mmCIF file of C-alpha atoms in Angstrom:
data_model
loop_
_atom_site.group_PDB
_atom_site.id
_atom_site.type_symbol
_atom_site.label_atom_id
_atom_site.label_comp_id
_atom_site.label_asym_id
_atom_site.label_seq_id
_atom_site.Cartn_x
_atom_site.Cartn_y
_atom_site.Cartn_z
ATOM 1 C CA UNK K 1 136.921 113.806 175.831
ATOM 2 C CA UNK K 2 137.394 114.976 179.417
ATOM 3 C CA UNK K 3 135.263 117.989 178.544
ATOM 4 C CA UNK K 4 132.472 115.799 177.163
ATOM 5 C CA UNK K 5 132.470 113.563 180.226
ATOM 6 C CA UNK K 6 132.349 116.590 182.538
ATOM 7 C CA UNK K 7 129.588 118.172 180.435
ATOM 8 C CA UNK K 8 127.494 114.996 180.396
ATOM 9 C CA UNK K 9 127.977 114.513 184.129
ATOM 10 C CA UNK K 10 126.804 118.084 184.697
ATOM 11 C CA UNK K 11 123.724 117.466 182.573
ATOM 12 C CA UNK K 12 122.848 114.389 184.643
ATOM 13 C CA UNK K 13 123.742 115.763 188.089
ATOM 14 C CA UNK K 14 122.428 119.314 187.666
ATOM 15 C CA UNK K 15 119.072 119.111 185.949
ATOM 16 C CA UNK K 16 118.347 122.747 186.780
ATOM 17 C CA UNK K 17 121.491 124.154 185.091
ATOM 18 C CA UNK K 18 121.125 125.762 181.675
ATOM 19 C CA UNK K 19 123.367 124.410 178.932
ATOM 20 C CA UNK K 20 125.732 127.395 179.160
ATOM 21 C CA UNK K 21 126.353 126.765 182.875
ATOM 22 C CA UNK K 22 126.920 123.028 182.312
ATOM 23 C CA UNK K 23 129.387 123.797 179.502
ATOM 24 C CA UNK K 24 131.199 126.551 181.395
ATOM 25 C CA UNK K 25 131.659 124.377 184.470
ATOM 26 C CA UNK K 26 132.970 121.508 182.320
ATOM 27 C CA UNK K 27 135.302 123.900 180.490
ATOM 28 C CA UNK K 28 136.669 125.318 183.737
ATOM 29 C CA UNK K 29 137.351 121.803 185.063
ATOM 30 C CA UNK K 30 138.995 120.431 181.931
ATOM 31 C CA UNK K 31 140.147 122.752 179.159
ATOM 32 C CA UNK K 32 140.654 126.180 180.649
ATOM 33 C CA UNK K 33 144.077 125.335 182.105
ATOM 34 C CA UNK K 34 145.314 124.644 178.563
ATOM 35 C CA UNK K 35 143.977 127.861 177.054
ATOM 36 C CA UNK K 36 145.378 131.343 177.107
ATOM 37 C CA UNK K 37 143.419 134.553 177.379
ATOM 38 C CA UNK K 38 142.230 134.589 173.740
ATOM 39 C CA UNK K 39 140.906 131.018 173.714
ATOM 40 C CA UNK K 40 139.216 131.467 177.093
ATOM 41 C CA UNK K 41 137.610 134.708 175.940
ATOM 42 C CA UNK K 42 136.453 133.025 172.746
ATOM 43 C CA UNK K 43 134.849 130.243 174.765
ATOM 44 C CA UNK K 44 132.919 132.840 176.762
ATOM 45 C CA UNK K 45 131.591 134.344 173.532
ATOM 46 C CA UNK K 46 130.686 130.918 172.121
ATOM 47 C CA UNK K 47 128.676 130.115 175.267
ATOM 48 C CA UNK K 48 126.272 132.870 174.258
ATOM 49 C CA UNK K 49 125.441 130.659 171.268
ATOM 50 C CA UNK K 50 124.945 127.471 173.290
ATOM 51 C CA UNK K 51 121.791 125.604 172.358
ATOM 52 C CA UNK K 52 118.897 125.219 174.728
ATOM 53 C CA UNK K 53 119.489 122.304 177.097
ATOM 54 C CA UNK K 54 116.248 120.538 176.182
ATOM 55 C CA UNK K 55 116.915 120.878 172.439
ATOM 56 C CA UNK K 56 120.490 119.637 172.839
ATOM 57 C CA UNK K 57 119.356 116.535 174.727
ATOM 58 C CA UNK K 58 116.629 115.875 172.146
ATOM 59 C CA UNK K 59 119.133 116.066 169.292
ATOM 60 C CA UNK K 60 121.735 113.774 170.857
ATOM 61 C CA UNK K 61 119.166 111.484 172.454
ATOM 62 C CA UNK K 62 117.275 110.244 169.458
ATOM 63 C CA UNK K 63 114.636 107.787 170.597
ATOM 64 C CA UNK K 64 116.577 106.156 173.439
ATOM 65 C CA UNK K 65 116.854 106.898 177.142
ATOM 66 C CA UNK K 66 119.308 109.796 177.011
ATOM 67 C CA UNK K 67 120.117 109.776 180.733
ATOM 68 C CA UNK K 68 120.938 106.062 180.694
ATOM 69 C CA UNK K 69 123.000 106.503 177.518
ATOM 70 C CA UNK K 70 124.946 109.412 179.029
ATOM 71 C CA UNK K 71 125.646 107.455 182.215
ATOM 72 C CA UNK K 72 126.781 104.452 180.186
ATOM 73 C CA UNK K 73 129.063 106.642 178.067
ATOM 74 C CA UNK K 74 130.641 108.285 181.131
ATOM 75 C CA UNK K 75 131.092 104.953 182.892
ATOM 76 C CA UNK K 76 132.641 103.356 179.802
ATOM 77 C CA UNK K 77 134.959 106.164 178.720
ATOM 78 C CA UNK K 78 136.234 107.315 182.128
ATOM 79 C CA UNK K 79 138.564 104.311 182.701
ATOM 80 C CA UNK K 80 140.010 104.793 179.204
ATOM 81 C CA UNK K 81 140.640 108.465 179.898
ATOM 82 C CA UNK K 82 142.308 107.557 183.184
ATOM 83 C CA UNK K 83 144.646 105.203 181.306
ATOM 84 C CA UNK K 84 145.372 107.935 178.773
ATOM 85 C CA UNK K 85 146.219 110.426 181.533
ATOM 86 C CA UNK K 86 148.453 107.847 183.210
ATOM 87 C CA UNK K 87 150.264 107.218 179.928
ATOM 88 C CA UNK K 88 150.787 110.952 179.334
ATOM 89 C CA UNK K 89 151.994 111.447 182.908
ATOM 90 C CA UNK K 90 154.764 108.889 182.343
ATOM 91 C CA UNK K 91 156.206 111.246 179.748
ATOM 92 C CA UNK K 92 155.518 114.438 181.652
ATOM 93 C CA UNK K 93 152.867 115.483 179.173
ATOM 94 C CA UNK K 94 149.853 115.584 181.467
ATOM 95 C CA UNK K 95 150.575 119.086 182.773
ATOM 96 C CA UNK K 96 152.299 120.518 179.723
ATOM 97 C CA UNK K 97 150.904 123.894 178.710
ATOM 98 C CA UNK K 98 149.505 123.638 175.187
ATOM 99 C CA UNK K 99 150.957 126.117 172.737
#
């Protein structure tokens, strides 16, 4: 979910970024620390298959105001993610390296 929030924030804040750049930045901020060399390399390969930004936004946007929906999603989910991180930190799980 952290990845999705970071991706959506990139799409809103950086209208000139292609989808691959928005995804890569979000990945580097959220998931990369949990992945080893193989998973990180796989992500790089998958980014070559990333959809066009405009097409992606059309598909997830439907007929609504996609920017407003993305902002609402980020605003709504971020406090829940913060609570989740706080909960995990109490048990020392927030910085645990995934196996």
